PDB file of C-alpha atoms and ligand atoms in Angstrom:
ATOM      1  CA  MET A   1      -9.387  -6.660  22.946  1.00 42.00           C
ATOM      2  CA  THR A   2      -8.890 -10.147  22.934  1.00 45.00           C
ATOM      3  CA  ALA A   3     -10.608 -12.104  19.885  1.00 45.00           C
ATOM      4  CA  PRO A   4     -12.239 -15.350  20.238  1.00 46.00           C
ATOM      5  CA  SER A   5     -13.452 -16.114  16.523  1.00 65.00           C
ATOM      6  CA  ALA A   6     -16.956 -15.137  16.769  1.00 75.00           C
ATOM      7  CA  ASP A   7     -16.069 -12.196  18.166  1.00 80.00           C
ATOM      8  CA  ALA A   8     -13.257 -11.614  15.552  1.00 79.00           C
ATOM      9  CA  ASP A   9     -15.503 -12.581  13.048  1.00 82.00           C
ATOM     10  CA  LYS A  10     -17.877  -9.630  13.811  1.00 88.00           C
ATOM     11  CA  THR A  11     -15.390  -7.020  14.416  1.00 90.00           C
ATOM     12  CA  ILE A  12     -13.493  -7.985  10.808  1.00 90.00           C
ATOM     13  CA  GLU A  13     -16.972  -7.656   9.057  1.00 93.00           C
ATOM     14  CA  THR A  14     -17.717  -4.202  11.653  1.00 95.00           C
ATOM     15  CA  ILE A  15     -14.138  -2.868  10.176  1.00 96.00           C
ATOM     16  CA  ARG A  16     -14.926  -4.263   6.485  1.00 96.00           C
ATOM     17  CA  ALA A  17     -18.265  -2.421   6.338  1.00 97.00           C
ATOM     18  CA  ALA A  18     -16.693   0.801   7.684  1.00 98.00           C
ATOM     19  CA  LEU A  19     -13.857   1.063   5.054  1.00 98.00           C
ATOM     20  CA  ALA A  20     -16.255   0.018   2.185  1.00 98.00           C
ATOM     21  CA  PRO A  21     -17.348   3.938   1.561  1.00 98.00           C
ATOM     22  CA  HIS A  22     -13.827   5.164   1.536  1.00 98.00           C
ATOM     23  CA  GLY A  23     -12.651   2.473  -1.384  1.00 98.00           C
ATOM     24  CA  LEU A  24     -10.485   0.961   1.489  1.00 98.00           C
ATOM     25  CA  PHE A  25     -10.422  -3.099   1.936  1.00 97.00           C
ATOM     26  CA  LEU A  26      -9.046  -5.671   4.516  1.00 96.00           C
ATOM     27  CA  ARG A  27      -5.758  -7.002   2.653  1.00 95.00           C
ATOM     28  CA  GLY A  28      -4.964  -9.757   4.942  1.00 93.00           C
ATOM     29  CA  THR A  29      -4.040 -10.716   8.219  1.00 92.00           C
ATOM     30  CA  VAL A  30      -0.712 -11.080   9.807  1.00 94.00           C
ATOM     31  CA  ASN A  31      -0.227 -13.295  13.023  1.00 93.00           C
ATOM     32  CA  PHE A  32       2.834 -12.618  14.647  1.00 95.00           C
ATOM     33  CA  GLU A  33       5.224 -15.244  16.215  1.00 92.00           C
ATOM     34  CA  ALA A  34       5.836 -15.436  20.270  1.00 89.00           C
ATOM     35  CA  GLY A  35       8.832 -13.419  20.924  1.00 88.00           C
ATOM     36  CA  GLU A  36       8.685 -11.244  17.502  1.00 91.00           C
ATOM     37  CA  ALA A  37       9.326  -7.796  17.028  1.00 90.00           C
ATOM     38  CA  ALA A  38       5.228  -6.986  16.611  1.00 95.00           C
ATOM     39  CA  PRO A  39       4.015  -3.584  16.735  1.00 95.00           C
ATOM     40  CA  LEU A  40       3.100  -2.256  19.916  1.00 95.00           C
ATOM     41  CA  LEU A  41      -0.541  -1.954  21.218  1.00 95.00           C
ATOM     42  CA  ALA A  42      -1.586   1.740  23.212  1.00 92.00           C
ATOM     43  CA  ASP A  43      -0.867  -0.132  26.501  1.00 93.00           C
ATOM     44  CA  GLY A  44       2.479  -1.116  25.379  1.00 95.00           C
ATOM     45  CA  ARG A  45       1.862  -4.694  24.992  1.00 95.00           C
ATOM     46  CA  ARG A  46       3.316  -6.582  21.710  1.00 95.00           C
ATOM     47  CA  ALA A  47       0.156  -6.965  19.418  1.00 96.00           C
ATOM     48  CA  ALA A  48      -0.611 -10.690  18.657  1.00 95.00           C
ATOM     49  CA  SER A  49      -1.999  -9.843  15.119  1.00 95.00           C
ATOM     50  CA  ALA A  50      -2.554  -6.920  12.499  1.00 95.00           C
ATOM     51  CA  VAL A  51      -5.135  -6.584   9.752  1.00 95.00           C
ATOM     52  CA  LEU A  52      -3.672  -4.949   6.316  1.00 97.00           C
ATOM     53  CA  ILE A  53      -6.121  -2.215   4.829  1.00 98.00           C
ATOM     54  CA  GLY A  54      -5.393  -0.735   1.377  1.00 98.00           C
ATOM     55  CA  ASN A  55      -6.445   0.131  -2.145  1.00 98.00           C
ATOM     56  CA  ILE A  56      -7.357  -1.808  -4.878  1.00 98.00           C
ATOM     57  CA  GLY A  57      -6.821  -0.241  -8.270  1.00 98.00           C
ATOM     58  CA  GLY A  58      -8.243   3.591  -8.043  1.00 98.00           C
ATOM     59  CA  SER A  59     -10.872   2.044  -5.317  1.00 98.00           C
ATOM     60  CA  LEU A  60      -9.839   5.223  -3.179  1.00 98.00           C
ATOM     61  CA  TRP A  61      -9.375   7.841  -5.450  1.00 98.00           C
ATOM     62  CA  GLN A  62     -13.049   9.141  -5.702  1.00 98.00           C
ATOM     63  CA  PRO A  63     -13.619   9.233  -1.755  1.00 98.00           C
ATOM     64  CA  PHE A  64     -10.263  10.747  -1.491  1.00 98.00           C
ATOM     65  CA  ALA A  65     -10.559  13.445  -4.040  1.00 98.00           C
ATOM     66  CA  ALA A  66     -13.970  14.750  -2.624  1.00 98.00           C
ATOM     67  CA  TRP A  67     -12.649  14.513   0.842  1.00 98.00           C
ATOM     68  CA  ARG A  68      -9.973  16.916  -0.638  1.00 97.00           C
ATOM     69  CA  ALA A  69     -12.235  19.215  -2.412  1.00 97.00           C
ATOM     70  CA  ALA A  70     -14.039  19.923   0.362  1.00 97.00           C
ATOM     71  CA  LEU A  71     -10.853  21.553   2.266  1.00 96.00           C
ATOM     72  CA  PRO A  72      -9.528  24.783   2.138  1.00 94.00           C
ATOM     73  CA  ASP A  73      -6.050  23.413   2.173  1.00 94.00           C
ATOM     74  CA  GLY A  74      -6.498  20.655   0.425  1.00 93.00           C
ATOM     75  CA  GLY A  75      -5.932  18.370   2.710  1.00 94.00           C
ATOM     76  CA  GLY A  76      -2.305  19.950   3.630  1.00 93.00           C
ATOM     77  CA  ALA A  77       0.901  18.705   2.609  1.00 93.00           C
ATOM     78  CA  ASP A  78       0.582  15.044   2.819  1.00 96.00           C
ATOM     79  CA  PRO A  79      -3.082  14.706   2.013  1.00 98.00           C
ATOM     80  CA  LEU A  80      -3.204  11.075   1.330  1.00 98.00           C
ATOM     81  CA  ASP A  81      -1.856  10.260   4.503  1.00 98.00           C
ATOM     82  CA  THR A  82      -3.793  12.759   6.322  1.00 98.00           C
ATOM     83  CA  TRP A  83      -7.160  11.425   4.498  1.00 98.00           C
ATOM     84  CA  SER A  84      -6.020   7.735   5.642  1.00 98.00           C
ATOM     85  CA  LYS A  85      -5.437   8.322   9.346  1.00 98.00           C
ATOM     86  CA  ALA A  86      -9.203  10.669   9.224  1.00 98.00           C
ATOM     87  CA  VAL A  87     -10.620   7.446   7.569  1.00 98.00           C
ATOM     88  CA  ILE A  88      -8.998   4.857   9.698  1.00 98.00           C
ATOM     89  CA  GLN A  89      -8.271   6.123  13.251  1.00 98.00           C
ATOM     90  CA  PRO A  90     -12.053   6.759  14.083  1.00 98.00           C
ATOM     91  CA  ILE A  91     -12.412   2.998  13.218  1.00 98.00           C
ATOM     92  CA  ALA A  92      -9.584   2.005  15.362  1.00 97.00           C
ATOM     93  CA  ALA A  93     -10.968   3.621  18.316  1.00 97.00           C
ATOM     94  CA  LYS A  94     -14.441   2.559  18.047  1.00 96.00           C
ATOM     95  CA  GLU A  95     -13.141  -0.977  18.035  1.00 94.00           C
ATOM     96  CA  GLY A  96     -10.329  -0.550  20.998  1.00 94.00           C
ATOM     97  CA  LEU A  97      -7.489  -1.081  18.269  1.00 95.00           C
ATOM     98  CA  THR A  98      -4.071   0.318  17.664  1.00 97.00           C
ATOM     99  CA  ALA A  99      -3.754   1.913  14.209  1.00 98.00           C
ATOM    100  CA  TYR A 100      -0.327   2.033  12.385  1.00 98.00           C
ATOM    101  CA  PHE A 101      -0.048   4.212   9.190  1.00 98.00           C
ATOM    102  CA  PRO A 102       2.807   3.281   6.570  1.00 98.00           C
ATOM    103  CA  SER A 103       4.249   6.993   5.923  1.00 97.00           C
ATOM    104  CA  ASP A 104       4.941   7.374   9.977  1.00 98.00           C
ATOM    105  CA  PRO A 105       8.294   7.006  11.382  1.00 96.00           C
ATOM    106  CA  PRO A 106       9.228   4.454  12.604  1.00 95.00           C
ATOM    107  CA  TRP A 107       8.486   2.730   9.183  1.00 97.00           C
ATOM    108  CA  GLN A 108       6.758  -0.500  10.206  1.00 97.00           C
ATOM    109  CA  PRO A 109       7.390  -3.270   7.529  1.00 97.00           C
ATOM    110  CA  PHE A 110       4.444  -3.094   5.739  1.00 98.00           C
ATOM    111  CA  GLN A 111       5.780  -4.750   2.764  1.00 98.00           C
ATOM    112  CA  ARG A 112       7.144  -7.815   4.950  1.00 97.00           C
ATOM    113  CA  TRP A 113       3.651  -8.091   6.678  1.00 96.00           C
ATOM    114  CA  ALA A 114       1.987  -7.999   3.190  1.00 96.00           C
ATOM    115  CA  MET A 115       4.360 -10.693   2.242  1.00 94.00           C
ATOM    116  CA  ARG A 116       2.835 -12.879   5.216  1.00 93.00           C
ATOM    117  CA  ALA A 117      -0.410 -11.748   4.951  1.00 93.00           C
ATOM    118  CA  GLU A 118      -1.162 -12.445   1.126  1.00 92.00           C
ATOM    119  CA  GLY A 119       1.686 -14.453   0.135  1.00 91.00           C
ATOM    120  CA  LEU A 120       2.992 -11.628  -2.139  1.00 94.00           C
ATOM    121  CA  LYS A 121       6.545 -11.126  -3.695  1.00 94.00           C
ATOM    122  CA  PRO A 122       8.288  -7.973  -4.659  1.00 96.00           C
ATOM    123  CA  SER A 123       8.423  -7.026  -8.409  1.00 97.00           C
ATOM    124  CA  PRO A 124      11.552  -5.560 -10.067  1.00 96.00           C
ATOM    125  CA  LEU A 125      10.434  -1.992  -8.990  1.00 96.00           C
ATOM    126  CA  GLY A 126      10.597  -2.632  -5.326  1.00 96.00           C
ATOM    127  CA  ILE A 127       6.607  -2.732  -4.921  1.00 96.00           C
ATOM    128  CA  LEU A 128       4.740  -5.976  -4.475  1.00 97.00           C
ATOM    129  CA  ILE A 129       3.129  -7.635  -7.077  1.00 97.00           C
ATOM    130  CA  HIS A 130      -0.154  -9.298  -7.024  1.00 95.00           C
ATOM    131  CA  ALA A 131      -1.342 -11.914  -9.432  1.00 93.00           C
ATOM    132  CA  ARG A 132      -4.800 -10.021  -9.864  1.00 94.00           C
ATOM    133  CA  TYR A 133      -4.194  -6.508  -9.138  1.00 97.00           C
ATOM    134  CA  GLY A 134      -0.699  -6.344 -10.517  1.00 97.00           C
ATOM    135  CA  LEU A 135       0.926  -3.095  -9.093  1.00 98.00           C
ATOM    136  CA  TRP A 136      -2.119  -1.109  -8.812  1.00 98.00           C
ATOM    137  CA  HIS A 137      -2.378  -1.381  -4.914  1.00 98.00           C
ATOM    138  CA  GLY A 138      -1.404   0.023  -1.762  1.00 98.00           C
ATOM    139  CA  TYR A 139      -1.564   0.079   1.981  1.00 98.00           C
ATOM    140  CA  ARG A 140      -3.088   2.726   3.933  1.00 98.00           C
ATOM    141  CA  GLY A 141      -2.913   1.082   7.380  1.00 98.00           C
ATOM    142  CA  ALA A 142      -3.000  -1.560   9.804  1.00 98.00           C
ATOM    143  CA  LEU A 143      -4.901  -2.456  12.720  1.00 97.00           C
ATOM    144  CA  ALA A 144      -3.428  -4.596  15.509  1.00 96.00           C
ATOM    145  CA  PHE A 145      -4.997  -6.600  17.555  1.00 93.00           C
ATOM    146  CA  ASP A 146      -4.211  -8.366  21.143  1.00 92.00           C
ATOM    147  CA  GLY A 147      -5.576 -11.664  20.001  1.00 89.00           C
ATOM    148  CA  PRO A 148      -5.140 -14.064  17.004  1.00 85.00           C
ATOM    149  CA  PHE A 149      -6.913 -13.087  13.649  1.00 80.00           C
ATOM    150  CA  PRO A 150      -8.503 -15.498  11.263  1.00 74.00           C
ATOM    151  CA  GLU A 151      -7.248 -14.855   7.301  1.00 70.00           C
ATOM    152  CA  THR A 152      -9.044 -11.707   5.982  1.00 66.00           C
ATOM    153  CA  GLY A 153      -7.542 -12.234   2.697  1.00 64.00           C
ATOM    154  CA  ALA A 154      -6.921 -14.431  -0.358  1.00 66.00           C
ATOM    155  CA  ARG A 155      -3.274 -16.043  -0.462  1.00 70.00           C
ATOM    156  CA  ALA A 156      -1.526 -15.490  -3.777  1.00 66.00           C
ATOM    157  CA  GLU A 157      -0.171 -18.768  -5.678  1.00 72.00           C
ATOM    158  CA  ALA A 158       2.052 -18.161  -8.105  1.00 80.00           C
ATOM    159  CA  HIS A 159       4.129 -15.023  -8.186  1.00 92.00           C
ATOM    160  CA  PRO A 160       4.003 -13.273 -11.561  1.00 95.00           C
ATOM    161  CA  CYS A 161       7.722 -12.099 -12.080  1.00 96.00           C
ATOM    162  CA  ASP A 162       8.533 -15.424 -11.882  1.00 94.00           C
ATOM    163  CA  LEU A 163       6.410 -16.302 -15.086  1.00 92.00           C
ATOM    164  CA  CYS A 164       7.505 -13.269 -16.741  1.00 96.00           C
ATOM    165  CA  VAL A 165      10.492 -13.542 -18.912  1.00 95.00           C
ATOM    166  CA  GLU A 166      10.391 -10.414 -20.902  1.00 95.00           C
ATOM    167  CA  LYS A 167      10.480  -8.082 -17.730  1.00 96.00           C
ATOM    168  CA  PRO A 168       9.237  -4.958 -19.591  1.00 97.00           C
ATOM    169  CA  CYS A 169       9.290  -3.158 -16.654  1.00 97.00           C
ATOM    170  CA  ILE A 170      12.921  -3.182 -16.497  1.00 97.00           C
ATOM    171  CA  SER A 171      13.484  -1.913 -20.165  1.00 97.00           C
ATOM    172  CA  ALA A 172      10.677   0.718 -20.052  1.00 98.00           C
ATOM    173  CA  CYS A 173      12.153   2.985 -17.524  1.00 98.00           C
ATOM    174  CA  PRO A 174      13.256   6.118 -19.408  1.00 98.00           C
ATOM    175  CA  ALA A 175      15.916   6.722 -16.556  1.00 98.00           C
ATOM    176  CA  ASN A 176      17.163   3.318 -16.470  1.00 97.00           C
ATOM    177  CA  ALA A 177      16.343   3.437 -12.747  1.00 98.00           C
ATOM    178  CA  LEU A 178      16.188  -0.598 -12.773  1.00 96.00           C
ATOM    179  CA  ALA A 179      18.950  -1.143 -14.633  1.00 91.00           C
ATOM    180  CA  ASP A 180      21.040  -2.827 -11.601  1.00 87.00           C
ATOM    181  CA  GLU A 181      18.127  -4.932 -10.380  1.00 85.00           C
ATOM    182  CA  ARG A 182      17.323  -2.583  -7.816  1.00 91.00           C
ATOM    183  CA  PHE A 183      15.455   0.827  -7.993  1.00 95.00           C
ATOM    184  CA  ASP A 184      17.373   3.655  -7.959  1.00 97.00           C
ATOM    185  CA  VAL A 185      15.594   6.718  -6.892  1.00 97.00           C
ATOM    186  CA  GLY A 186      18.140   9.383  -8.004  1.00 97.00           C
ATOM    187  CA  LEU A 187      17.961   8.168 -11.400  1.00 97.00           C
ATOM    188  CA  CYS A 188      14.279   8.283 -11.313  1.00 98.00           C
ATOM    189  CA  ARG A 189      14.037  11.609  -9.449  1.00 97.00           C
ATOM    190  CA  GLY A 190      16.353  13.341 -11.687  1.00 97.00           C
ATOM    191  CA  HIS A 191      14.648  12.060 -15.073  1.00 98.00           C
ATOM    192  CA  LEU A 192      10.984  13.363 -13.372  1.00 97.00           C
ATOM    193  CA  ARG A 193      12.678  17.044 -13.007  1.00 96.00           C
ATOM    194  CA  SER A 194      13.978  16.861 -16.779  1.00 97.00           C
ATOM    195  CA  GLU A 195      11.496  17.887 -19.565  1.00 97.00           C
ATOM    196  CA  ALA A 196      11.304  14.872 -20.974  1.00 98.00           C
ATOM    197  CA  GLY A 197      10.260  13.399 -17.422  1.00 98.00           C
ATOM    198  CA  ARG A 198       8.100  16.163 -17.149  1.00 97.00           C
ATOM    199  CA  ALA A 199       6.084  15.425 -20.419  1.00 98.00           C
ATOM    200  CA  GLY A 200       6.431  11.528 -19.681  1.00 98.00           C
ATOM    201  CA  CYS A 201       6.308   9.827 -16.502  1.00 98.00           C
ATOM    202  CA  LEU A 202       5.009  12.989 -14.346  1.00 98.00           C
ATOM    203  CA  ALA A 203       2.298  13.845 -16.605  1.00 98.00           C
ATOM    204  CA  SER A 204       1.041  10.408 -17.056  1.00 97.00           C
ATOM    205  CA  GLY A 205       2.259   7.906 -14.840  1.00 98.00           C
ATOM    206  CA  CYS A 206       5.595   5.647 -14.238  1.00 98.00           C
ATOM    207  CA  ARG A 207       6.127   3.872 -17.699  1.00 98.00           C
ATOM    208  CA  SER A 208       7.930   1.062 -15.736  1.00 98.00           C
ATOM    209  CA  ARG A 209       4.674   0.406 -13.746  1.00 98.00           C
ATOM    210  CA  GLU A 210       2.262   0.442 -16.958  1.00 98.00           C
ATOM    211  CA  SER A 211       4.456  -1.701 -18.909  1.00 98.00           C
ATOM    212  CA  CYS A 212       3.566  -4.583 -16.640  1.00 98.00           C
ATOM    213  CA  PRO A 213       0.848  -6.816 -18.347  1.00 97.00           C
ATOM    214  CA  VAL A 214      -0.598  -8.115 -14.740  1.00 97.00           C
ATOM    215  CA  GLY A 215      -3.747  -6.317 -13.718  1.00 97.00           C
ATOM    216  CA  ARG A 216      -3.825  -3.788 -16.311  1.00 97.00           C
ATOM    217  CA  ASN A 217      -7.426  -3.448 -15.374  1.00 98.00           C
ATOM    218  CA  TYR A 218      -6.682  -2.225 -12.002  1.00 98.00           C
ATOM    219  CA  CYS A 219      -4.519   0.934 -13.464  1.00 98.00           C
ATOM    220  CA  TYR A 220      -4.955   4.242 -11.463  1.00 98.00           C
ATOM    221  CA  PRO A 221      -6.960   7.144 -12.691  1.00 98.00           C
ATOM    222  CA  LEU A 222      -4.443   9.424 -14.475  1.00 98.00           C
ATOM    223  CA  GLU A 223      -4.925  12.116 -11.723  1.00 98.00           C
ATOM    224  CA  GLN A 224      -3.931   9.222  -9.293  1.00 98.00           C
ATOM    225  CA  LEU A 225      -1.024   8.660 -11.084  1.00 98.00           C
ATOM    226  CA  ARG A 226      -0.153  12.079 -11.408  1.00 98.00           C
ATOM    227  CA  PHE A 227      -0.488  12.606  -7.800  1.00 98.00           C
ATOM    228  CA  HIS A 228       1.707   9.782  -6.952  1.00 98.00           C
ATOM    229  CA  MET A 229       4.677  10.869  -9.308  1.00 98.00           C
ATOM    230  CA  ALA A 230       4.321  14.234  -8.285  1.00 97.00           C
ATOM    231  CA  ALA A 231       5.094  13.427  -4.446  1.00 96.00           C
ATOM    232  CA  LEU A 232       8.054  11.122  -6.012  1.00 95.00           C
ATOM    233  CA  SER A 233       9.557  13.601  -7.740  1.00 93.00           C
ATOM    234  CA  LEU A 234      10.086  15.935  -4.642  1.00 88.00           C
TER     235      LEU A 234
HETATM  236  C1  B12 B   1      11.005   4.636   1.872  1.00 77.42           C
HETATM  237  C2  B12 B   1      10.199   4.203   0.956  1.00 77.42           C
HETATM  238  C3  B12 B   1       9.878   4.372  -0.446  1.00 77.42           C
HETATM  239  C4  B12 B   1      11.335   5.109  -0.853  1.00 77.42           C
HETATM  240  C5  B12 B   1      12.232   3.725  -1.130  1.00 77.42           C
HETATM  241  C6  B12 B   1      13.562   3.795  -0.528  1.00 77.42           C
HETATM  242  C7  B12 B   1      13.940   2.367  -0.354  1.00 77.42           C
HETATM  243  N1  B12 B   1      14.972   2.387  -1.446  1.00 77.42           N
HETATM  244  O1  B12 B   1      13.781   1.639   0.197  1.00 77.42           O
HETATM  245  C8  B12 B   1      10.481   5.596  -2.174  1.00 77.42           C
HETATM  246  C9  B12 B   1      10.633   7.127  -2.016  1.00 77.42           C
HETATM  247  C10 B12 B   1      11.469   5.534  -3.153  1.00 77.42           C
HETATM  248  C11 B12 B   1       9.741   4.581  -2.498  1.00 77.42           C
HETATM  249  C12 B12 B   1       9.050   4.894  -3.626  1.00 77.42           C
HETATM  250  C13 B12 B   1       8.020   4.591  -4.190  1.00 77.42           C
HETATM  251  N2  B12 B   1       6.970   3.714  -2.873  1.00 77.42           N
HETATM  252 CO1  B12 B   1       7.577   3.547  -1.262  1.00 77.42          CO
HETATM  253  N3  B12 B   1       7.569   3.413   0.315  1.00 77.42           N
HETATM  254  C14 B12 B   1       8.562   3.563   1.402  1.00 77.42           C
HETATM  255  C15 B12 B   1       7.877   3.327   2.486  1.00 77.42           C
HETATM  256  C16 B12 B   1       7.167   4.682   3.596  1.00 77.42           C
HETATM  257  C17 B12 B   1       9.158   2.446   3.663  1.00 77.42           C
HETATM  258  C18 B12 B   1       9.791   1.316   3.207  1.00 77.42           C
HETATM  259  C19 B12 B   1      10.983   0.721   4.075  1.00 77.42           C
HETATM  260  O2  B12 B   1      11.931   0.924   4.005  1.00 77.42           O
HETATM  261  N4  B12 B   1      10.372   0.103   4.982  1.00 77.42           N
HETATM  262  C20 B12 B   1      10.904  -0.358   6.015  1.00 77.42           C
HETATM  263  C21 B12 B   1      11.130  -1.706   6.024  1.00 77.42           C
HETATM  264  C22 B12 B   1      11.612  -2.110   7.574  1.00 77.42           C
HETATM  265  O3  B12 B   1      10.128  -2.578   5.706  1.00 77.42           O
HETATM  266  P1  B12 B   1       9.782  -3.886   5.031  1.00 77.42           P
HETATM  267  O4  B12 B   1       8.451  -4.125   4.522  1.00 77.42           O
HETATM  268  O5  B12 B   1      10.744  -4.903   5.922  1.00 77.42           O
HETATM  269  O6  B12 B   1      11.086  -3.439   3.736  1.00 77.42           O
HETATM  270  C23 B12 B   1      10.524  -3.451   2.453  1.00 77.42           C
HETATM  271  C24 B12 B   1      11.154  -2.470   1.658  1.00 77.42           C
HETATM  272  O7  B12 B   1      12.161  -1.782   2.222  1.00 77.42           O
HETATM  273  C25 B12 B   1      11.235  -3.202   0.362  1.00 77.42           C
HETATM  274  N5  B12 B   1      11.817  -2.615  -0.710  1.00 77.42           N
HETATM  275  C26 B12 B   1      13.083  -2.204  -0.705  1.00 77.42           C
HETATM  276  N6  B12 B   1      13.954  -1.451  -1.518  1.00 77.42           N
HETATM  277  C27 B12 B   1      12.777  -0.644  -2.298  1.00 77.42           C
HETATM  278  C28 B12 B   1      12.773  -0.072  -3.011  1.00 77.42           C
HETATM  279  C29 B12 B   1      10.948   0.423  -3.566  1.00 77.42           C
HETATM  280  C30 B12 B   1      11.145   1.512  -4.535  1.00 77.42           C
HETATM  281  C31 B12 B   1      10.091   0.310  -2.676  1.00 77.42           C
HETATM  282  C32 B12 B   1       8.972   0.459  -3.072  1.00 77.42           C
HETATM  283  C33 B12 B   1      10.425  -0.703  -1.900  1.00 77.42           C
HETATM  284  C34 B12 B   1      11.862  -1.373  -1.225  1.00 77.42           C
HETATM  285  O8  B12 B   1      11.760  -4.330   0.882  1.00 77.42           O
HETATM  286  C35 B12 B   1      11.666  -4.523   1.797  1.00 77.42           C
HETATM  287  C36 B12 B   1      11.476  -6.000   1.843  1.00 77.42           C
HETATM  288  O9  B12 B   1      10.455  -6.406   1.455  1.00 77.42           O
HETATM  289  C37 B12 B   1       6.892   2.107   2.330  1.00 77.42           C
HETATM  290  C38 B12 B   1       6.223   2.149   3.373  1.00 77.42           C
HETATM  291  C39 B12 B   1       6.135   1.221   4.641  1.00 77.42           C
HETATM  292  N7  B12 B   1       6.050   1.321   5.959  1.00 77.42           N
HETATM  293  O10 B12 B   1       6.775  -0.032   4.388  1.00 77.42           O
HETATM  294  C40 B12 B   1       6.555   2.357   1.112  1.00 77.42           C
HETATM  295  C41 B12 B   1       6.051   1.832   0.217  1.00 77.42           C
HETATM  296  C42 B12 B   1       6.842   0.364   0.078  1.00 77.42           C
HETATM  297  N8  B12 B   1       5.956   2.553  -1.233  1.00 77.42           N
HETATM  298  C43 B12 B   1       5.137   1.950  -2.139  1.00 77.42           C
HETATM  299  C44 B12 B   1       5.112   2.571  -3.364  1.00 77.42           C
HETATM  300  C45 B12 B   1       3.379   2.346  -3.977  1.00 77.42           C
HETATM  301  C46 B12 B   1       5.990   3.487  -3.873  1.00 77.42           C
HETATM  302  C47 B12 B   1       5.907   4.209  -4.968  1.00 77.42           C
HETATM  303  C48 B12 B   1       5.407   3.085  -6.315  1.00 77.42           C
HETATM  304  C49 B12 B   1       4.919   5.080  -5.121  1.00 77.42           C
HETATM  305  C50 B12 B   1       5.104   6.177  -6.457  1.00 77.42           C
HETATM  306  N9  B12 B   1       5.279   7.458  -6.047  1.00 77.42           N
HETATM  307  O11 B12 B   1       4.328   5.561  -7.510  1.00 77.42           O
HETATM  308  C51 B12 B   1       7.491   4.536  -5.295  1.00 77.42           C
HETATM  309  C52 B12 B   1       8.051   3.117  -6.112  1.00 77.42           C
HETATM  310  C53 B12 B   1       8.725   3.841  -7.337  1.00 77.42           C
HETATM  311  C54 B12 B   1       8.949   2.583  -8.397  1.00 77.42           C
HETATM  312  N10 B12 B   1       9.891   1.785  -8.539  1.00 77.42           N
HETATM  313  O12 B12 B   1       8.159   2.362  -9.023  1.00 77.42           O
HETATM  314  C55 B12 B   1       4.333   1.083  -1.251  1.00 77.42           C
HETATM  315  C56 B12 B   1       4.069  -0.051  -2.209  1.00 77.42           C
HETATM  316  C57 B12 B   1       3.063  -0.752  -2.238  1.00 77.42           C
HETATM  317  C58 B12 B   1       3.291  -2.226  -2.606  1.00 77.42           C
HETATM  318  N11 B12 B   1       2.541  -2.692  -3.611  1.00 77.42           N
HETATM  319  O13 B12 B   1       4.297  -2.946  -2.565  1.00 77.42           O
HETATM  320  C59 B12 B   1       4.386   1.328   0.108  1.00 77.42           C
HETATM  321  C60 B12 B   1       4.248   0.074   1.195  1.00 77.42           C
HETATM  322  C61 B12 B   1       3.556   2.381   0.577  1.00 77.42           C
HETATM  323  C62 B12 B   1       2.091   2.099   0.918  1.00 77.42           C
HETATM  324  N12 B12 B   1       1.030   2.857   1.105  1.00 77.42           N
HETATM  325  O14 B12 B   1       1.528   1.373   0.393  1.00 77.42           O
HETATM  326  N13 B12 B   1       8.969   4.222  -1.386  1.00 77.42           N
END
């Protein structure tokens, strides 16, 4: 669909309302440049814009857990990805939009999009930090449009990590996985599979992520922390 601004506003409000009961939010808009390798629409043309959809803090956990509990197989091998599609695909279909998902290959540059859409930057962990939500947010999908779109999220002003001298995230990691200024997933996974790791980060969440003073009120609930760490340990 082409989206003149009144239609665009209406579409955005419809999408926002459809996402809300699932604990998902519109996180921001990316308007692609002409000639940029933007994602493709269903008809093969390049998208002109995309809106990012994500969770803020533990917002999705209750709706996701309720969906999962009602299924005999608990949602299968990648339940959060399956749930995200179950929620977002019907909204995309209804609005005639093309949906993208962060875990689907080939990986779309969700973090690069989020940096543009929300003005975020990476933390030493590799995940993007938000001035309000800290490290407690993620992306569950994107909807691609064939026209430009207005801003749908607030843009960050300062980058919290630039103001952080102590960098507790680096020293808090029991596996030293951030010691070389990039996240070493091998060290992290090795630790998660050890006795200390099973009793520590795997049981109650990433020590490094939890040490960040930004957005502590948005920390995920324990079950969600465990869920993400279990997925990372595989
Ligand atoms: C592959 C991947 C991983 C790999 C990282 C491999 C690597 N070294 O790059 C592994 C399995 C280790 C991983 C782990 C985690 N990931 Co991850 N991961 C992805 C995935 C699927 C693809 C990343 C990618 O290569 N994109 C392709 C390039 C083209 O995209 P890009 O935006 O231009 O590239 C950026 C990334 O590559 C990033 N990057 C570079 N090195 C690293 C290292 C790590 C650990 C991460 C997270 C990102 C990252 O920097 C690039 C520029 O910004 C994305 C989803 C997505 N489609 O982006 C999620 C994603 C980046 N991961 C995410 C998360 C939350 C995590 C975990 C915290 C999950 C957990 N279990 O707790 C951990 C992080 C562990 C930690 N340090 O705390 C979120 C980040 C949200 C945010 N706030 O930024 C994403 C966006 C998924 C989502 N659904 O929201 N992840």
